PDB file of C-alpha atoms and ligand atoms in Angstrom:
ATOM      1  CA  MET A 115      89.235 113.591 129.520  1.00 50.00           C
ATOM      2  CA  ASP A 116      89.242 116.829 131.539  1.00 51.00           C
ATOM      3  CA  GLN A 117      92.060 119.331 132.064  1.00 47.00           C
ATOM      4  CA  SER A 118      93.302 117.623 135.249  1.00 51.00           C
ATOM      5  CA  GLU A 119      94.376 114.527 133.332  1.00 91.00           C
ATOM      6  CA  LYS A 120      96.860 116.200 131.005  1.00 94.00           C
ATOM      7  CA  ARG A 121      99.692 118.688 131.425  1.00 96.00           C
ATOM      8  CA  LEU A 122     100.822 121.059 128.679  1.00 97.00           C
ATOM      9  CA  ILE A 123     104.518 120.544 127.945  1.00 97.00           C
ATOM     10  CA  PHE A 124     104.992 122.263 124.561  1.00 98.00           C
ATOM     11  CA  THR A 125     102.745 125.085 123.341  1.00 98.00           C
ATOM     12  CA  ALA A 126     101.758 125.596 119.699  1.00 98.00           C
ATOM     13  CA  GLU A 127     104.292 128.474 119.642  1.00 98.00           C
ATOM     14  CA  ASP A 128     107.089 126.242 121.013  1.00 98.00           C
ATOM     15  CA  ILE A 129     106.302 123.691 118.306  1.00 98.00           C
ATOM     16  CA  ALA A 130     106.149 126.285 115.515  1.00 98.00           C
ATOM     17  CA  ARG A 131     109.606 127.564 116.527  1.00 98.00           C
ATOM     18  CA  GLN A 132     111.122 124.066 116.446  1.00 98.00           C
ATOM     19  CA  VAL A 133     109.444 123.217 113.130  1.00 98.00           C
ATOM     20  CA  GLN A 134     110.871 126.419 111.626  1.00 98.00           C
ATOM     21  CA  ARG A 135     114.342 125.577 112.973  1.00 98.00           C
ATOM     22  CA  LEU A 136     114.182 122.032 111.579  1.00 98.00           C
ATOM     23  CA  ALA A 137     112.915 123.249 108.196  1.00 98.00           C
ATOM     24  CA  SER A 138     115.759 125.774 107.921  1.00 98.00           C
ATOM     25  CA  GLN A 139     118.329 123.118 108.774  1.00 98.00           C
ATOM     26  CA  ILE A 140     116.834 120.604 106.322  1.00 98.00           C
ATOM     27  CA  SER A 141     116.587 123.236 103.572  1.00 98.00           C
ATOM     28  CA  ALA A 142     120.267 124.118 104.074  1.00 98.00           C
ATOM     29  CA  ASP A 143     121.438 120.485 104.213  1.00 98.00           C
ATOM     30  CA  TYR A 144     119.509 119.482 101.067  1.00 98.00           C
ATOM     31  CA  HIS A 145     120.266 122.675  99.150  1.00 97.00           C
ATOM     32  CA  GLY A 146     120.227 121.971  95.392  1.00 97.00           C
ATOM     33  CA  LYS A 147     118.438 118.643  95.883  1.00 97.00           C
ATOM     34  CA  GLU A 148     114.856 117.436  95.907  1.00 98.00           C
ATOM     35  CA  VAL A 149     113.905 115.584  99.064  1.00 98.00           C
ATOM     36  CA  VAL A 150     111.279 112.860  99.415  1.00 98.00           C
ATOM     37  CA  LEU A 151     109.546 113.191 102.781  1.00 98.00           C
ATOM     38  CA  ILE A 152     108.010 109.962 104.062  1.00 98.00           C
ATOM     39  CA  GLY A 153     105.422 110.664 106.748  1.00 98.00           C
ATOM     40  CA  VAL A 154     104.672 107.895 109.212  1.00 97.00           C
ATOM     41  CA  LEU A 155     100.902 107.690 109.675  1.00 97.00           C
ATOM     42  CA  LYS A 156      98.969 108.614 111.526  1.00 96.00           C
ATOM     43  CA  GLY A 157     100.936 110.477 114.209  1.00 96.00           C
ATOM     44  CA  ALA A 158     103.190 112.549 111.932  1.00 98.00           C
ATOM     45  CA  PHE A 159     100.466 114.039 109.736  1.00 98.00           C
ATOM     46  CA  ILE A 160     100.350 117.483 111.360  1.00 98.00           C
ATOM     47  CA  PHE A 161     104.134 117.695 111.842  1.00 98.00           C
ATOM     48  CA  LEU A 162     104.710 116.759 108.198  1.00 98.00           C
ATOM     49  CA  ALA A 163     102.111 119.277 106.971  1.00 98.00           C
ATOM     50  CA  ASP A 164     103.733 122.091 108.967  1.00 98.00           C
ATOM     51  CA  LEU A 165     107.311 121.070 108.137  1.00 98.00           C
ATOM     52  CA  VAL A 166     106.844 120.795 104.371  1.00 98.00           C
ATOM     53  CA  ARG A 167     105.298 124.271 104.176  1.00 98.00           C
ATOM     54  CA  GLN A 168     108.419 125.778 105.777  1.00 98.00           C
ATOM     55  CA  LEU A 169     110.913 124.126 103.406  1.00 98.00           C
ATOM     56  CA  SER A 170     112.602 126.283 100.787  1.00 98.00           C
ATOM     57  CA  ILE A 171     113.719 123.286  98.672  1.00 98.00           C
ATOM     58  CA  PRO A 172     111.662 121.115  96.288  1.00 98.00           C
ATOM     59  CA  ALA A 173     109.956 118.239  98.093  1.00 98.00           C
ATOM     60  CA  GLN A 174     107.827 115.241  97.225  1.00 98.00           C
ATOM     61  CA  LEU A 175     105.640 113.466  99.754  1.00 98.00           C
ATOM     62  CA  ASP A 176     104.652 109.939 100.501  1.00 98.00           C
ATOM     63  CA  PHE A 177     103.385 108.002 103.504  1.00 98.00           C
ATOM     64  CA  VAL A 178     103.781 104.701 105.262  1.00 98.00           C
ATOM     65  CA  ARG A 179     101.504 103.222 107.841  1.00 97.00           C
ATOM     66  CA  LEU A 180     102.816 100.776 110.390  1.00 94.00           C
ATOM     67  CA  ALA A 181     101.075  98.586 112.897  1.00 90.00           C
ATOM     68  CA  SER A 182     102.705  97.319 116.028  1.00 81.00           C
ATOM     69  CA  TYR A 183     101.325  94.610 118.188  1.00 70.00           C
ATOM     70  CA  GLY A 184     101.225  96.168 121.612  1.00 65.00           C
ATOM     71  CA  THR A 185      99.192  98.151 124.088  1.00 61.00           C
ATOM     72  CA  ALA A 186      98.043 101.755 123.644  1.00 57.00           C
ATOM     73  CA  THR A 187     101.104 103.047 125.471  1.00 60.00           C
ATOM     74  CA  GLU A 188     103.865 100.534 124.699  1.00 61.00           C
ATOM     75  CA  SER A 189     104.942  98.915 121.441  1.00 60.00           C
ATOM     76  CA  SER A 190     105.812  95.224 121.449  1.00 63.00           C
ATOM     77  CA  GLY A 191     108.554  95.588 118.855  1.00 64.00           C
ATOM     78  CA  LYS A 192     106.698  93.335 116.398  1.00 85.00           C
ATOM     79  CA  ILE A 193     105.926  95.670 113.540  1.00 91.00           C
ATOM     80  CA  ARG A 194     104.411  95.316 110.093  1.00 92.00           C
ATOM     81  CA  ILE A 195     103.690  97.673 107.185  1.00 95.00           C
ATOM     82  CA  THR A 196      99.993  98.165 106.527  1.00 95.00           C
ATOM     83  CA  THR A 197     100.380 100.876 103.842  1.00 96.00           C
ATOM     84  CA  ASP A 198     103.608 101.109 101.865  1.00 97.00           C
ATOM     85  CA  VAL A 199     105.107 104.061  99.962  1.00 98.00           C
ATOM     86  CA  GLU A 200     104.019 104.459  96.351  1.00 98.00           C
ATOM     87  CA  LEU A 201     106.873 106.597  94.988  1.00 98.00           C
ATOM     88  CA  ASP A 202     109.960 104.882  93.566  1.00 98.00           C
ATOM     89  CA  LEU A 203     112.715 105.666  96.097  1.00 98.00           C
ATOM     90  CA  GLU A 204     115.618 104.276  94.023  1.00 98.00           C
ATOM     91  CA  GLY A 205     118.397 106.900  93.963  1.00 98.00           C
ATOM     92  CA  ARG A 206     116.308 109.462  95.861  1.00 98.00           C
ATOM     93  CA  ASP A 207     117.194 111.542  98.925  1.00 98.00           C
ATOM     94  CA  VAL A 208     114.680 110.279 101.452  1.00 98.00           C
ATOM     95  CA  LEU A 209     113.806 111.804 104.808  1.00 98.00           C
ATOM     96  CA  ILE A 210     111.588 109.873 107.225  1.00 98.00           C
ATOM     97  CA  VAL A 211     109.287 112.180 109.206  1.00 98.00           C
ATOM     98  CA  GLU A 212     108.196 110.564 112.490  1.00 98.00           C
ATOM     99  CA  ASP A 213     106.176 111.874 115.408  1.00 98.00           C
ATOM    100  CA  ILE A 214     108.081 110.230 118.258  1.00 97.00           C
ATOM    101  CA  VAL A 215     110.857 107.709 118.761  1.00 96.00           C
ATOM    102  CA  ASP A 216     110.577 105.734 121.968  1.00 93.00           C
ATOM    103  CA  SER A 217     112.225 102.275 122.079  1.00 91.00           C
ATOM    104  CA  GLY A 218     113.469 102.891 118.522  1.00 93.00           C
ATOM    105  CA  LEU A 219     112.203  99.513 117.278  1.00 92.00           C
ATOM    106  CA  THR A 220     109.705 101.061 114.857  1.00 93.00           C
ATOM    107  CA  THR A 221     112.424 103.256 113.369  1.00 94.00           C
ATOM    108  CA  VAL A 222     114.879 100.375 112.976  1.00 94.00           C
ATOM    109  CA  PHE A 223     112.216  98.354 111.179  1.00 94.00           C
ATOM    110  CA  LEU A 224     111.232 101.247 108.910  1.00 96.00           C
ATOM    111  CA  ARG A 225     114.847 102.139 108.062  1.00 97.00           C
ATOM    112  CA  GLU A 226     115.547  98.554 106.981  1.00 96.00           C
ATOM    113  CA  HIS A 227     112.348  98.502 104.929  1.00 97.00           C
ATOM    114  CA  LEU A 228     113.171 101.766 103.135  1.00 98.00           C
ATOM    115  CA  LEU A 229     116.879 100.981 102.665  1.00 98.00           C
ATOM    116  CA  ALA A 230     115.812  97.909 100.672  1.00 98.00           C
ATOM    117  CA  LYS A 231     114.307 100.348  98.134  1.00 98.00           C
ATOM    118  CA  ASN A 232     117.834 101.684  97.390  1.00 98.00           C
ATOM    119  CA  PRO A 233     117.519 105.406  98.154  1.00 98.00           C
ATOM    120  CA  ARG A 234     120.625 107.544  97.567  1.00 98.00           C
ATOM    121  CA  SER A 235     120.398 108.746 101.158  1.00 98.00           C
ATOM    122  CA  LEU A 236     118.097 108.049 104.081  1.00 98.00           C
ATOM    123  CA  ARG A 237     117.796 110.340 107.075  1.00 98.00           C
ATOM    124  CA  MET A 238     115.432 110.659 109.976  1.00 98.00           C
ATOM    125  CA  CYS A 239     113.521 113.685 111.243  1.00 98.00           C
ATOM    126  CA  VAL A 240     111.601 113.235 114.487  1.00 98.00           C
ATOM    127  CA  LEU A 241     109.550 115.727 116.452  1.00 98.00           C
ATOM    128  CA  LEU A 242     110.065 114.053 119.835  1.00 98.00           C
ATOM    129  CA  ASP A 243     113.032 111.974 120.941  1.00 97.00           C
ATOM    130  CA  LYS A 244     111.979 110.053 124.064  1.00 95.00           C
ATOM    131  CA  ARG A 245     114.959 108.171 125.399  1.00 89.00           C
ATOM    132  CA  GLU A 246     113.803 106.393 128.529  1.00 85.00           C
ATOM    133  CA  ARG A 247     112.994 103.087 126.822  1.00 86.00           C
ATOM    134  CA  ARG A 248     115.465 103.317 123.919  1.00 88.00           C
ATOM    135  CA  SER A 249     116.676  99.773 123.314  1.00 87.00           C
ATOM    136  CA  VAL A 250     118.556 100.225 120.035  1.00 91.00           C
ATOM    137  CA  SER A 251     121.008 102.811 118.784  1.00 89.00           C
ATOM    138  CA  ILE A 252     119.658 104.779 115.837  1.00 90.00           C
ATOM    139  CA  PRO A 253     120.827 107.937 114.095  1.00 91.00           C
ATOM    140  CA  LEU A 254     118.276 110.756 114.516  1.00 96.00           C
ATOM    141  CA  ASP A 255     119.428 113.468 112.125  1.00 97.00           C
ATOM    142  CA  TYR A 256     116.836 116.141 112.979  1.00 98.00           C
ATOM    143  CA  VAL A 257     115.133 116.312 116.389  1.00 98.00           C
ATOM    144  CA  GLY A 258     112.485 118.816 117.519  1.00 98.00           C
ATOM    145  CA  PHE A 259     112.379 118.139 121.266  1.00 98.00           C
ATOM    146  CA  HIS A 260     113.977 115.735 123.722  1.00 96.00           C
ATOM    147  CA  LEU A 261     111.775 114.107 126.338  1.00 95.00           C
ATOM    148  CA  ASP A 262     112.926 112.017 129.257  1.00 91.00           C
ATOM    149  CA  LYS A 263     109.756 110.037 129.788  1.00 88.00           C
ATOM    150  CA  GLY A 264     105.968 110.139 129.869  1.00 92.00           C
ATOM    151  CA  PHE A 265     103.202 109.424 127.383  1.00 95.00           C
ATOM    152  CA  VAL A 266     102.344 112.430 125.243  1.00 96.00           C
ATOM    153  CA  ILE A 267      99.339 113.412 123.147  1.00 97.00           C
ATOM    154  CA  GLY A 268      98.347 116.237 120.825  1.00 98.00           C
ATOM    155  CA  TYR A 269      99.743 117.741 117.598  1.00 98.00           C
ATOM    156  CA  GLY A 270      98.936 114.488 115.777  1.00 98.00           C
ATOM    157  CA  LEU A 271      99.715 112.119 118.637  1.00 97.00           C
ATOM    158  CA  ASP A 272      96.837 110.088 120.016  1.00 96.00           C
ATOM    159  CA  CYS A 273      95.700 107.988 122.907  1.00 94.00           C
ATOM    160  CA  ASN A 274      93.296 105.400 121.518  1.00 93.00           C
ATOM    161  CA  GLU A 275      92.724 107.680 118.492  1.00 94.00           C
ATOM    162  CA  ALA A 276      91.657 110.670 120.600  1.00 94.00           C
ATOM    163  CA  HIS A 277      93.390 114.063 121.096  1.00 95.00           C
ATOM    164  CA  ARG A 278      95.269 114.231 117.780  1.00 97.00           C
ATOM    165  CA  GLN A 279      93.736 117.673 117.094  1.00 98.00           C
ATOM    166  CA  LEU A 280      95.187 119.422 120.164  1.00 97.00           C
ATOM    167  CA  PRO A 281      97.470 122.258 118.957  1.00 98.00           C
ATOM    168  CA  GLY A 282      99.974 121.754 121.796  1.00 98.00           C
ATOM    169  CA  ILE A 283     101.702 118.655 123.168  1.00 98.00           C
ATOM    170  CA  TYR A 284     100.533 117.338 126.537  1.00 97.00           C
ATOM    171  CA  GLU A 285     101.736 114.687 128.917  1.00 96.00           C
ATOM    172  CA  LEU A 286      99.024 112.278 130.012  1.00 94.00           C
ATOM    173  CA  ILE A 287      98.761 112.121 133.787  1.00 91.00           C
ATOM    174  CA  VAL A 288      97.682 108.632 134.826  1.00 79.00           C
TER     175      VAL A 288
HETATM  176  P1  LIG B 318     108.959 102.796 119.366  1.00 77.65           P
HETATM  177  O1  LIG B 318     108.954 101.668 118.373  1.00 77.65           O
HETATM  178  O2  LIG B 318     110.073 103.791 119.126  1.00 77.65           O
HETATM  179  O3  LIG B 318     108.961 102.278 120.790  1.00 77.65           O
HETATM  180  O4  LIG B 318     107.573 103.515 119.251  1.00 77.65           O
HETATM  181  C1  LIG B 318     107.282 104.439 118.300  1.00 77.65           C
HETATM  182  C2  LIG B 318     105.802 104.611 118.151  1.00 77.65           C
HETATM  183  O5  LIG B 318     105.106 104.394 119.391  1.00 77.65           O
HETATM  184  C3  LIG B 318     105.502 106.053 117.756  1.00 77.65           C
HETATM  185  O6  LIG B 318     105.530 106.226 116.361  1.00 77.65           O
HETATM  186  C4  LIG B 318     104.130 106.248 118.366  1.00 77.65           C
HETATM  187  O7  LIG B 318     103.151 105.760 117.479  1.00 77.65           O
HETATM  188  C5  LIG B 318     104.138 105.377 119.602  1.00 77.65           C
HETATM  189  N1  LIG B 318     104.503 106.161 120.803  1.00 77.65           N
HETATM  190  C6  LIG B 318     105.634 106.049 121.540  1.00 77.65           C
HETATM  191  N2  LIG B 318     105.623 106.918 122.564  1.00 77.65           N
HETATM  192  C7  LIG B 318     104.459 107.604 122.469  1.00 77.65           C
HETATM  193  C8  LIG B 318     103.874 108.658 123.241  1.00 77.65           C
HETATM  194  O8  LIG B 318     104.413 109.185 124.242  1.00 77.65           O
HETATM  195  N3  LIG B 318     102.656 109.109 122.813  1.00 77.65           N
HETATM  196  C9  LIG B 318     102.010 108.586 121.728  1.00 77.65           C
HETATM  197  N4  LIG B 318     100.813 109.092 121.418  1.00 77.65           N
HETATM  198  N5  LIG B 318     102.541 107.603 120.973  1.00 77.65           N
HETATM  199  C10 LIG B 318     103.751 107.117 121.350  1.00 77.65           C
END
């Protein structure tokens, strides 16, 4: 892919500012508690790594990996867990860390899955809230950026596994 096929929408500095803001808010809200951050692989790996290093509260980490049957740019809504969390979430304060919420179907599925593990609380932190195709109502407690539409790559987000290492976030121009 050359430069003409992608457009920078959020610079590394923009992202760092939002991550710092989210971390401050989370640290204040969970003051006196230990939070369990659940990163959703693979897209959230850079966001989670940056976020956790800005927290001023104790944190534990785990991961889930989901697969959705769909195309590269649109999820079908049929989702399954391919790697589950290993920590016991019973009675814990759990925060899901997601890269992007689009239709919301992945988040609904994951929330149900994690709620069945009886956490004391379950909240959602998402870097990008893309509302154009939202088909379900879901509570997003911490949001980095709002996006109207478009398919984005970089800062962990891929297109067919490429471009995750870009430090900024770009919109793919098709
Ligand atoms: P949803 O179930 O909310 O429609 O889709 C969520 C998942 O679809 C995200 O976790 C991500 O893997 C993928 N996704 C949705 N929109 C985008 C996008 O603009 N760029 C990339 N790279 N992935 C996206």
